[in-house]
Coordinates of C-alpha atoms in Angstrom, one line a residue:
Chain A
X601 CA 23.7 126.1 132.3
X602 CA 25.2 126.1 128.9
X603 CA 28.6 124.4 130.3
X604 CA 31.5 126.4 130.3
X605 CA 34.5 126.4 128.1
X606 CA 37.4 128.0 126.9
X607 CA 40.8 128.0 125.7
X608 CA 43.1 127.9 129.0
X609 CA 46.8 129.7 128.3
X610 CA 48.7 128.4 130.8
X611 CA 52.0 130.5 130.5
X612 CA 54.9 129.1 131.6
X613 CA 55.0 128.6 135.2
X614 CA 52.3 126.6 135.0
X615 CA 54.5 124.5 133.5
X616 CA 58.0 124.4 135.8
X617 CA 58.3 126.4 139.5
X618 CA 54.6 126.2 139.7
X619 CA 53.5 122.8 138.5
X620 CA 50.2 122.5 141.9
X621 CA 48.8 125.7 139.4
X622 CA 48.3 123.9 136.4
X623 CA 46.9 120.7 139.1
X624 CA 45.5 122.5 140.8
X625 CA 44.1 124.6 137.8
X626 CA 42.5 121.0 136.4
X627 CA 41.3 120.1 139.7
X628 CA 39.3 122.8 140.4
X629 CA 37.6 123.0 136.8
X630 CA 37.3 119.4 136.7
X631 CA 35.3 119.9 140.1
X632 CA 33.4 123.1 138.8
X633 CA 32.4 121.0 135.3
X634 CA 34.5 123.7 133.5
X635 CA 36.2 122.1 130.1
X636 CA 39.8 124.2 129.8
X637 CA 40.9 123.1 125.9
X638 CA 45.3 123.9 126.3
X639 CA 46.5 126.3 124.0
X640 CA 49.8 123.7 123.7
X641 CA 51.0 126.3 120.5
X642 CA 51.1 128.5 123.0
X643 CA 54.6 130.8 123.1
X644 CA 55.5 132.6 126.4
X645 CA 53.8 136.0 126.8
X646 CA 57.0 137.9 128.1
X647 CA 56.1 138.2 130.6
X648 CA 55.8 142.0 130.9
X649 CA 60.1 141.8 130.1
X650 CA 60.5 141.5 126.4
X651 CA 58.8 144.2 125.5
X652 CA 61.3 146.3 127.3
X653 CA 63.4 144.9 124.5
X654 CA 60.9 144.1 121.4
X655 CA 57.5 145.4 121.7
X656 CA 57.2 144.5 118.0
X657 CA 58.1 141.1 118.9
X658 CA 56.0 141.1 121.7
X659 CA 53.1 141.9 120.3
X660 CA 53.2 139.1 117.1
X661 CA 53.4 136.4 119.4
X662 CA 50.9 137.4 121.9
X663 CA 48.4 137.9 119.3
X664 CA 49.4 134.6 117.9
X665 CA 48.5 133.2 121.9
X666 CA 45.3 135.1 121.3
X667 CA 45.1 133.8 117.2
X668 CA 44.5 130.0 118.3
X669 CA 42.3 130.9 121.2
X670 CA 40.0 132.8 118.6
X671 CA 40.4 129.8 116.2
X672 CA 38.7 127.7 119.1
X673 CA 35.8 130.2 119.0
X674 CA 37.1 130.4 122.7
X675 CA 37.3 133.3 125.4
X676 CA 41.0 132.9 126.5
X677 CA 41.6 132.2 130.2
X678 CA 45.1 132.8 132.0
X679 CA 46.3 131.7 135.0
X680 CA 48.9 133.6 135.6
X681 CA 48.9 138.2 136.8
X682 CA 51.5 138.7 134.1
X683 CA 50.0 137.1 131.0
X684 CA 46.8 138.5 132.0
X685 CA 48.0 142.1 131.1
X686 CA 50.4 141.4 128.5
X687 CA 47.9 139.4 126.6
X688 CA 44.8 141.7 127.2
X689 CA 47.3 144.5 126.9
X690 CA 48.0 143.2 123.8
X691 CA 44.0 142.7 122.7
X692 CA 44.0 146.2 123.8
X693 CA 46.1 148.0 121.7
X694 CA 45.6 145.7 118.1
X695 CA 41.5 146.4 118.5
X696 CA 42.1 150.3 119.0
X697 CA 45.1 150.7 116.2
X698 CA 43.9 149.0 112.7
X699 CA 47.1 150.2 111.5
X700 CA 48.7 148.2 114.4
X701 CA 47.0 145.5 113.4
X702 CA 48.0 145.7 109.6
X703 CA 51.3 145.4 110.9
X704 CA 51.0 142.9 113.1
X705 CA 48.5 140.0 111.1
X706 CA 51.5 140.8 108.2
X707 CA 53.7 138.8 110.0
X708 CA 51.3 135.8 111.2
X709 CA 50.8 135.8 107.8
X710 CA 53.5 134.2 107.2
X711 CA 52.4 130.9 109.6
X712 CA 48.4 131.3 108.1
X713 CA 47.0 133.1 111.2
X714 CA 45.6 135.8 111.6
X715 CA 44.6 138.5 114.5
X716 CA 41.1 139.4 114.1
X717 CA 39.9 140.6 117.2
X718 CA 37.3 138.5 118.8
X719 CA 38.1 136.2 121.6
X720 CA 37.4 137.6 125.3
X721 CA 40.8 137.5 127.9
X722 CA 40.0 137.2 131.5
X723 CA 42.0 135.4 134.0
X724 CA 40.3 132.2 135.5
X725 CA 39.9 134.0 138.9
X726 CA 37.3 136.2 136.9
X727 CA 35.4 133.9 134.9
X728 CA 34.6 131.6 137.7
X729 CA 33.5 134.9 139.5
X730 CA 31.5 136.8 136.6
X731 CA 30.6 133.6 134.3
X732 CA 30.6 130.2 137.1
X733 CA 29.0 132.7 139.7
X734 CA 29.5 132.6 143.4
X735 CA 26.5 132.0 144.7
X736 CA 26.7 128.3 143.0
X737 CA 30.4 128.0 144.4
X738 CA 29.2 128.9 147.8
X739 CA 26.4 126.0 147.1
X740 CA 29.1 123.8 145.7
X741 CA 31.6 123.6 149.4
X742 CA 31.7 120.9 151.3
X743 CA 34.9 121.9 153.3
X744 CA 34.2 125.0 154.4
X745 CA 37.3 127.1 155.1
X746 CA 35.7 128.5 158.4
X747 CA 38.3 128.6 160.8
X748 CA 41.0 130.6 158.8
X749 CA 42.4 133.9 157.9
X750 CA 42.9 134.1 154.8
X751 CA 44.5 136.9 153.5
X752 CA 44.7 138.0 149.8
X753 CA 46.8 139.0 148.0
X754 CA 45.9 140.3 144.3
X755 CA 48.7 140.4 142.3
X756 CA 49.8 144.2 140.0
X757 CA 48.8 142.9 137.0
X758 CA 44.9 141.9 137.3
X759 CA 44.8 144.9 138.5
X760 CA 46.0 147.5 137.4
X761 CA 45.5 149.5 134.8
X762 CA 41.8 149.2 135.8
X763 CA 40.7 150.8 133.0
X764 CA 42.1 148.0 130.2
X765 CA 40.9 145.2 133.3
X766 CA 37.3 146.5 133.6
X767 CA 37.0 145.6 130.2
X768 CA 36.6 142.1 130.8
X769 CA 35.1 141.7 133.7
X770 CA 31.0 141.5 134.6
X771 CA 31.6 144.4 137.5
X772 CA 34.6 146.6 137.6
X773 CA 37.2 146.0 140.4
X774 CA 38.7 149.4 142.3
X775 CA 42.7 148.8 142.3
X776 CA 42.5 150.7 145.2
X777 CA 40.1 148.6 146.8
X778 CA 39.5 145.3 144.9
X779 CA 37.0 142.8 146.2
X780 CA 37.2 139.7 143.8
X781 CA 39.3 137.5 145.8
X782 CA 37.9 138.9 148.8
X783 CA 34.6 137.4 148.3
X784 CA 36.4 134.5 146.6
X785 CA 38.1 133.8 150.3
X786 CA 34.0 133.9 151.9
X787 CA 32.1 132.1 149.2
X788 CA 35.2 129.1 150.3
X789 CA 33.6 129.7 153.8
X790 CA 36.9 131.2 155.2
X791 CA 37.5 134.8 157.0
X792 CA 39.1 137.6 154.6
X793 CA 41.7 139.4 156.1
X794 CA 41.9 143.1 155.5
X795 CA 45.2 145.1 155.1
X796 CA 47.3 146.7 153.4
X797 CA 49.5 145.4 150.9
X798 CA 47.0 143.2 149.6
X799 CA 46.7 145.7 146.8
X800 CA 50.7 146.0 146.5
X801 CA 53.6 144.4 144.8
X802 CA 54.9 141.7 145.5
X803 CA 58.2 142.6 143.8
X804 CA 58.5 139.9 141.3
X805 CA 59.3 141.1 138.2
X806 CA 62.4 143.5 139.8
X807 CA 64.0 140.7 141.9
X808 CA 67.2 140.3 139.2
X809 CA 68.4 143.8 137.9
X810 CA 66.7 145.4 142.4
X811 CA 67.0 142.5 144.6
X812 CA 66.6 144.6 148.1
X813 CA 63.9 146.6 146.7
X814 CA 62.0 142.9 145.3
X815 CA 62.9 141.7 148.2
X816 CA 61.3 144.5 150.9
X817 CA 58.4 144.3 148.5
X818 CA 58.0 140.7 149.6
X819 CA 58.5 141.1 153.3
X820 CA 56.4 144.6 153.6
X821 CA 53.4 141.9 151.6
X822 CA 54.0 138.9 153.8
X823 CA 54.6 141.0 157.2
X824 CA 51.5 143.1 156.3
X825 CA 49.0 140.0 156.4
X826 CA 50.6 137.8 159.8
X827 CA 49.9 141.4 161.2
X828 CA 46.4 141.5 160.1
X829 CA 46.5 137.8 161.6
X830 CA 46.6 135.5 158.7
X831 CA 46.8 131.8 158.5
X832 CA 47.9 131.9 155.6
X833 CA 47.9 134.2 152.4
X834 CA 45.9 133.4 148.8
X835 CA 47.2 134.4 145.0
X836 CA 45.3 134.3 141.8
X837 CA 48.9 134.9 140.7
X838 CA 51.7 132.2 140.0
X839 CA 55.0 134.7 140.0
X840 CA 53.2 136.6 143.0
X841 CA 53.2 133.1 144.6
X842 CA 56.9 131.8 143.4
X843 CA 58.1 135.3 145.4
X844 CA 56.0 134.6 148.5
X845 CA 56.4 131.1 148.7
X846 CA 59.6 131.0 147.8
X847 CA 61.3 133.6 149.1
X848 CA 61.1 134.7 152.1
X849 CA 64.5 134.0 153.9
X850 CA 65.8 136.9 151.4
X851 CA 62.8 139.0 153.1
X852 CA 62.8 138.6 156.4
X853 CA 67.2 139.1 155.9
X854 CA 65.9 142.6 153.8
X855 CA 63.2 144.0 156.2
X856 CA 65.2 143.0 159.6
X857 CA 62.7 141.2 160.2
X858 CA 61.4 137.0 160.4
X859 CA 58.2 135.7 157.9
X860 CA 56.4 133.0 156.4
X861 CA 53.4 132.4 155.7
X862 CA 52.1 130.0 153.7
X863 CA 50.7 130.7 150.5
X864 CA 47.8 128.8 148.6
X865 CA 46.9 130.4 144.8
X866 CA 43.5 130.5 144.6
X867 CA 43.0 127.6 142.6
X868 CA 44.3 125.0 145.4
X869 CA 42.0 127.4 147.8
X870 CA 38.5 126.6 146.4
X871 CA 39.7 123.4 145.7
X872 CA 40.1 122.7 149.2
X873 CA 37.0 124.6 150.2
X874 CA 34.9 121.6 146.7
X875 CA 37.1 118.7 149.1
X876 CA 40.0 118.5 146.7
X877 CA 42.4 116.5 147.9
X878 CA 46.0 117.8 149.0
X879 CA 47.6 116.1 146.7
X880 CA 45.2 116.7 143.5
X881 CA 46.3 120.1 144.8
X882 CA 49.8 119.6 144.8
X883 CA 50.3 121.4 148.3
X884 CA 53.6 119.3 148.7
X885 CA 55.6 121.3 146.3
X886 CA 55.1 124.6 148.2
X887 CA 58.7 125.9 150.2
X888 CA 56.5 127.1 152.2
X889 CA 55.1 124.0 154.2
X890 CA 51.4 124.2 154.4
X891 CA 50.7 123.2 157.1
X892 CA 47.4 123.2 157.4
X893 CA 45.5 120.4 155.7
Chain B
X807 CA 18.2 170.6 137.4
X808 CA 19.6 167.8 139.2
X809 CA 18.1 167.6 143.2
X810 CA 21.1 168.0 144.9
X811 CA 22.2 165.0 147.1
X812 CA 24.2 164.4 150.5
X813 CA 25.6 162.1 151.8
X814 CA 27.3 162.2 156.0
X815 CA 31.0 161.5 155.4
X816 CA 33.6 161.4 158.0
X817 CA 37.0 162.1 157.5
X818 CA 40.1 161.4 158.7
X819 CA 42.4 164.0 158.2
X820 CA 46.1 163.6 158.8
X821 CA 48.0 167.2 160.6
X822 CA 51.3 167.3 161.9
X823 CA 53.7 170.7 162.7
X824 CA 56.8 169.4 162.4
X825 CA 57.7 172.9 164.1
X826 CA 56.0 171.5 166.6
X827 CA 54.6 168.1 166.8
X828 CA 56.3 164.9 167.6
X829 CA 54.6 162.6 165.7
X830 CA 51.7 162.6 163.0
X831 CA 47.9 162.5 164.3
X832 CA 44.9 163.1 162.8
X833 CA 41.4 165.3 163.1
X834 CA 37.7 163.4 162.7
X835 CA 35.4 165.5 161.2
X836 CA 31.8 164.0 160.9
X837 CA 30.1 166.9 157.6
X838 CA 27.4 166.3 155.4
X839 CA 28.3 166.6 151.5
X840 CA 26.9 167.0 148.5
X841 CA 27.4 164.9 144.9
X842 CA 28.7 168.5 143.4
X843 CA 31.5 168.5 146.2
X844 CA 35.5 167.3 145.4
X845 CA 37.5 166.9 148.4
X846 CA 39.1 170.7 147.8
X847 CA 35.6 171.8 148.8
X848 CA 35.7 170.6 152.0
X849 CA 39.4 170.4 152.6
X850 CA 37.7 174.0 152.5
X851 CA 34.6 173.7 155.2
X852 CA 37.5 172.2 157.0
X853 CA 39.9 174.7 157.2
X854 CA 36.6 177.8 157.2
X855 CA 34.2 176.0 159.6
X856 CA 36.1 173.9 161.8
X857 CA 40.1 174.4 162.2
X858 CA 42.0 177.9 160.8
X859 CA 44.7 175.5 160.9
X860 CA 44.8 173.0 158.8
X861 CA 47.6 173.1 155.9
X862 CA 47.6 171.9 152.3
X863 CA 47.6 173.4 148.8
X864 CA 45.7 175.2 147.0
X865 CA 46.0 177.3 143.6
X866 CA 44.1 176.7 140.0
X867 CA 41.1 174.7 140.3
X868 CA 40.8 173.4 137.7
X869 CA 43.2 170.3 137.5
X870 CA 46.0 171.7 136.0
X871 CA 48.4 173.5 138.4
X872 CA 49.5 169.8 140.5
X873 CA 49.5 171.4 143.6
X874 CA 46.8 169.8 145.3
X875 CA 47.6 166.1 145.0
X876 CA 47.3 164.1 147.6
X877 CA 46.2 161.1 149.4
X878 CA 43.2 159.6 150.2
X879 CA 43.1 156.3 151.4
X880 CA 46.0 155.5 149.9
X881 CA 44.9 156.7 146.5
X882 CA 46.3 159.4 144.5
X883 CA 43.9 161.7 143.9
X884 CA 44.0 165.9 142.2
X885 CA 41.9 166.9 145.5
X886 CA 39.7 169.6 143.4
X887 CA 39.2 167.1 140.3
X888 CA 38.1 164.1 143.0
X889 CA 34.0 164.0 143.0
X890 CA 33.5 163.1 147.1
X891 CA 30.8 160.6 146.0
X892 CA 32.6 158.4 143.0
X893 CA 35.5 158.1 146.5
X894 CA 32.8 157.4 148.8
X895 CA 31.8 154.5 145.7
X896 CA 35.1 152.8 146.4
X897 CA 36.4 153.6 150.1
X898 CA 32.3 153.5 152.2
X899 CA 31.6 156.6 153.7
X900 CA 34.9 156.7 155.8
X901 CA 38.3 158.4 154.7
X902 CA 41.8 158.6 155.7
X903 CA 42.8 162.2 154.5
X904 CA 46.7 162.2 153.5
X905 CA 49.5 163.9 152.1
X906 CA 51.4 161.9 149.4
X907 CA 54.4 161.0 151.5
X908 CA 54.0 161.0 155.1
X909 CA 57.6 161.5 155.7
X910 CA 58.2 164.6 153.3
X911 CA 55.4 166.2 155.1
X912 CA 56.3 169.9 155.8
X913 CA 52.9 170.7 157.6
X914 CA 49.6 168.7 157.9
X915 CA 49.1 168.1 153.3
X916 CA 51.8 169.8 153.0
X917 CA 54.5 168.3 151.3
X918 CA 58.0 169.1 151.1
X919 CA 58.3 168.2 147.0
X920 CA 62.3 168.6 146.8
X921 CA 63.4 165.1 145.8
X922 CA 60.0 164.6 142.9
X923 CA 62.3 168.4 141.9
X924 CA 66.1 166.9 142.2
X925 CA 64.9 164.1 139.6
X926 CA 63.1 166.1 138.0
X927 CA 65.8 168.5 137.1
X928 CA 67.9 165.9 136.5
X929 CA 66.6 163.9 133.4
X930 CA 67.5 167.7 131.2
X931 CA 63.2 168.3 131.0
X932 CA 63.6 170.6 128.2
X933 CA 64.1 171.0 123.9
X934 CA 67.6 170.9 123.5
X935 CA 68.5 172.6 120.7
X936 CA 70.5 174.5 118.8
X937 CA 68.2 177.8 118.0
X938 CA 68.7 179.3 114.7
X939 CA 68.6 183.9 115.4
X940 CA 66.8 184.8 112.5
X941 CA 64.9 181.0 110.6
X942 CA 63.4 181.8 107.1
X943 CA 60.8 180.3 108.4
X944 CA 58.7 178.2 111.0
X945 CA 60.2 176.0 113.0
X946 CA 56.7 173.0 112.4
X947 CA 56.4 169.6 114.7
X948 CA 53.8 167.8 112.1
X949 CA 50.5 166.0 113.8
X950 CA 52.4 162.8 113.1
X951 CA 55.9 163.7 114.8
X952 CA 53.3 165.7 117.8
X953 CA 51.8 161.7 117.7
X954 CA 55.3 160.5 119.1
X955 CA 55.3 162.4 122.7
X956 CA 52.1 160.1 123.1
X957 CA 50.5 162.3 125.5
X958 CA 53.8 162.8 127.9
X959 CA 53.7 166.8 127.5
X960 CA 50.3 166.2 129.7
X961 CA 51.8 166.1 132.6
X962 CA 51.1 168.4 135.6
X963 CA 54.2 167.4 137.8
X964 CA 51.4 166.6 140.9
X965 CA 53.8 164.1 142.2
X966 CA 50.6 161.5 141.9
X967 CA 52.9 158.9 140.7
X968 CA 56.0 160.0 141.8
X969 CA 54.9 159.5 145.3
X970 CA 53.3 156.1 144.5
X971 CA 56.2 154.0 143.2
X972 CA 56.8 151.7 145.5
X973 CA 59.9 151.3 143.9
X974 CA 60.5 154.8 145.0
X975 CA 59.8 154.9 147.9
X976 CA 62.9 151.6 148.8
X977 CA 65.2 152.6 146.4
X978 CA 65.9 156.5 146.3
X979 CA 68.4 156.9 143.5
X980 CA 65.0 155.3 141.7
X981 CA 64.6 158.7 139.0
X982 CA 60.6 157.7 139.2
X983 CA 57.9 158.0 137.2
X984 CA 57.4 161.3 136.6
X985 CA 60.5 162.1 135.4
X986 CA 61.2 158.8 133.5
X987 CA 57.9 159.7 130.8
X988 CA 59.8 164.1 131.2
X989 CA 62.7 162.5 129.8
X990 CA 60.8 160.3 127.5
X991 CA 58.6 163.3 126.4
X992 CA 61.7 165.2 125.3
X993 CA 64.1 162.3 124.5
X994 CA 60.6 162.2 121.6
X995 CA 60.4 165.3 119.8
X996 CA 62.0 165.9 117.1
X997 CA 63.1 168.9 117.7
X998 CA 65.5 168.3 120.0
X999 CA 69.0 167.1 120.6
X1000 CA 69.6 165.9 123.8
X1001 CA 68.1 162.6 123.3
X1002 CA 71.4 159.9 124.0
X1003 CA 72.4 162.8 127.1
X1004 CA 68.8 161.8 128.6
X1005 CA 68.9 157.8 127.3
X1006 CA 72.7 157.2 129.3
X1007 CA 71.0 158.8 132.4
X1008 CA 67.9 157.0 132.5
X1009 CA 70.0 154.1 131.3
X1010 CA 71.6 154.3 134.6
X1011 CA 71.9 151.4 137.2
X1012 CA 69.6 151.9 140.5
X1013 CA 68.7 155.3 139.0
X1014 CA 67.7 153.6 135.2
X1015 CA 64.7 152.8 134.0
X1016 CA 65.5 149.1 134.9
X1017 CA 64.4 149.2 138.9
X1018 CA 60.6 149.2 137.6
X1019 CA 59.0 146.8 139.2
X1020 CA 56.0 147.6 136.4
X1021 CA 53.3 147.5 139.5
X1022 CA 51.9 149.9 137.2
X1023 CA 50.7 152.2 139.6
X1024 CA 51.9 154.5 137.5
X1025 CA 49.9 154.4 135.2
X1026 CA 47.3 154.0 137.6
X1027 CA 46.8 157.0 139.4
X1028 CA 47.7 159.4 137.4
X1029 CA 45.0 161.8 137.2
X1030 CA 45.9 163.3 133.2
X1031 CA 46.4 159.5 132.5
X1032 CA 49.8 160.3 130.6
X1033 CA 50.8 156.6 131.5
X1034 CA 54.6 156.4 132.9
X1035 CA 54.6 152.9 132.4
X1036 CA 54.1 153.2 128.6
X1037 CA 57.4 155.8 128.5
X1038 CA 59.5 153.7 130.7
X1039 CA 58.9 150.6 128.5
X1040 CA 60.0 152.9 125.8
X1041 CA 63.1 154.4 127.2
X1042 CA 63.7 150.7 128.0
X1043 CA 62.9 150.4 123.8
X1044 CA 65.0 153.6 123.0
X1045 CA 68.0 152.2 125.0
X1046 CA 68.0 149.1 123.3
X1047 CA 68.1 151.1 119.7
X1048 CA 70.0 153.4 119.9
X1049 CA 73.0 150.9 121.1
X1050 CA 74.1 152.4 124.5
X1051 CA 71.8 149.0 126.4
X1052 CA 74.8 147.8 128.4
X1053 CA 76.0 144.0 129.5
X1054 CA 74.0 144.0 132.9
X1055 CA 71.5 141.7 134.9
X1056 CA 69.2 143.8 133.5
X1057 CA 69.9 144.0 129.6
X1058 CA 69.9 140.3 130.1
X1059 CA 66.7 140.0 132.0
X1060 CA 65.4 141.6 128.4
X1061 CA 66.9 140.0 126.0
X1062 CA 66.9 136.6 127.9
X1063 CA 63.4 135.9 126.9
X1064 CA 63.9 136.0 123.4
X1065 CA 66.4 133.9 123.4
X1066 CA 64.8 131.5 125.5
X1067 CA 61.3 131.6 123.3
X1068 CA 63.3 131.1 120.4
X1069 CA 64.3 128.1 121.5
X1070 CA 61.6 126.4 123.5
X1071 CA 58.5 128.5 122.6
X1072 CA 57.9 129.3 126.2
X1073 CA 60.8 130.7 128.7
X1074 CA 63.4 128.5 130.5
X1075 CA 63.4 130.0 133.9
X1076 CA 66.5 128.2 135.2
X1077 CA 68.2 129.2 132.0
X1078 CA 66.8 133.2 132.4
X1079 CA 68.3 133.1 135.9
X1080 CA 71.5 131.8 134.7
X1081 CA 71.7 134.0 131.6
X1082 CA 70.6 137.1 132.8
X1083 CA 73.4 136.8 136.0
X1084 CA 76.4 135.2 134.7
X1085 CA 78.3 131.5 136.2
X1086 CA 79.8 133.3 138.6
X1087 CA 75.7 135.1 139.9
X1088 CA 73.8 133.1 139.6
X1089 CA 75.4 130.4 142.2
X1090 CA 73.9 133.0 144.4
X1091 CA 69.8 131.8 143.5
X1092 CA 71.6 127.7 144.7
X1093 CA 70.7 127.8 148.1
X1094 CA 66.5 128.9 146.7
X1095 CA 67.0 127.0 143.7
X1096 CA 68.0 123.8 146.4
X1097 CA 64.7 124.0 148.0
X1098 CA 62.7 124.4 145.3
X1099 CA 64.1 121.2 142.7
X1100 CA 62.9 119.1 146.3
X1101 CA 59.7 120.5 145.8
X1102 CA 59.6 119.5 142.4
X1103 CA 59.9 123.6 141.2
X1104 CA 62.4 123.2 138.9
X1105 CA 62.4 121.6 135.2
X1106 CA 66.5 120.3 133.9
X1107 CA 67.1 121.2 130.9
X1108 CA 66.6 117.8 129.6
X1109 CA 62.5 117.8 130.8
X1110 CA 62.4 121.5 129.6
X1111 CA 58.5 121.7 128.2
X1112 CA 58.7 123.4 124.7
X1113 CA 55.6 124.7 122.3
X1114 CA 53.8 122.8 120.3
X1115 CA 54.6 124.5 116.3
X1116 CA 58.2 126.1 117.5
X1117 CA 58.7 126.7 114.4
X1118 CA 56.0 129.0 113.8
X1119 CA 57.8 131.1 117.3
X1120 CA 61.3 130.3 115.3
X1121 CA 59.8 131.8 112.0
X1122 CA 58.2 134.9 113.6
X1123 CA 61.0 135.2 115.9
X1124 CA 63.1 135.7 112.5
X1125 CA 60.7 138.2 110.6
X1126 CA 59.5 139.8 113.2
X1127 CA 62.6 141.3 116.0
X1128 CA 63.5 144.9 115.9
X1129 CA 66.5 145.2 117.8
X1130 CA 69.5 143.4 118.3
X1131 CA 72.0 143.2 121.2

């Protein structure tokens, strides 16, 4: 197989509040022999909020990020569900609206860039599944996670709206019964846990504006995983991770029940199965202690 | 003609009668279903062949009246539009049939939609316009202006998004995606004069658009592809454009992204929280922030990373911004 190579859009949290996500992404890519060219010029995607204030500005900034991936001639890989949604949504809107694309390109021309629509955009989870292949992951597992019940937490912005998301997937993912993360857990030798909240919202995006709503959603998610007998949770989204890892105190108060589980980034789970060390994967950067390794 | 294909499917059907039952229960039926059948056909077969007391709403059978909306394995659907085989493809051969909201059940699959209609009515879902009683010509809407509705007028008030919205399930004051889509539909209409009034309603704290959790479920579930979250985003934009955005945590949270990107290219997470909450409000986040700091999750201001070619980003923000706060 030809070596896989992507343009990596890290997003902001990987540089700030989830350093372990950056570390584990690079560690896993190295193990899998995937080359990641970091888009150091990329800006914040606006995280689904900038567009509420200024939709056009959000489009221009996201189109600029994609243009840099296009200049490398590479598929853009994201490691944050919200980066994925915002970027893929921008691509969809520009690719389906020539007038809008021209308006955005008129702005990008001011800085010598052009959005062409030539790069695909996919989340690292789907790059692993679609391009690398779960069978190959299975073969490479050195430390099967067979003693663990693992609760997948998909994160809204990787699975909804499915019509948009499935534009970049090889096999379609249902928003109501997603399977990608479950399949990855199984490929890593773990036992995937089924529970109602696995495809639900963690509340992250309303944390400041609607703290009670956000805390209850977080509490429900962790409680659902605990009641399904999970040893830990795993998510492809650093924003879900922040919410589930750092906010369980508020969540416990909000739902009137003590809830807490270790939460791993998808990359950390794969890394553990492939024999990466806890230090390489940044497991010491979690607020809820990862006490099983 | 295709050969009719069939397969066996087990249906677990939610049952509850508020007049006689203390708790809800499920009845199970195993039926052979054909590839031509929709969920409503199965409900009819259960009622007509097995248990005449099963209650559900049905009317047009053409996906336009919106009354037969229910949930199958947690997914909001129109019973008359959803093919069994499509559902079996996703969920397997055991399907759980439930009302849109189990807490609002009157009988079986029939719910009391009063809260839905109250929210709908609250956004003035009608044209408000001075009528010239004897107009000299028709009041035409150009195709260009009609497109501005973004097909929000396709909503059939089935309630699938309303009863799938996680924000609404927790915060009953929240107006919800269907009513927001209706608010947008009339506020975007060139003939309407009540846009500002509606924007004040959707701008309200707790009830307004700011409490949306952005889960995208309303876009996913809508059987008419109305895409309510798109309209919710538009309403946010219209609130800023109309210059009625209040100076509060929610509006500052949206604006803060632009400030941060202009300064660093990236989001300054700590500064966004401080700017959104204010110097006093931010204090409630200190306990969590300290725990995060201890784990290396807080970047101090002087170590804040910056995007390469920040001058490009600054230039684009200057030239592409369309709104001020």
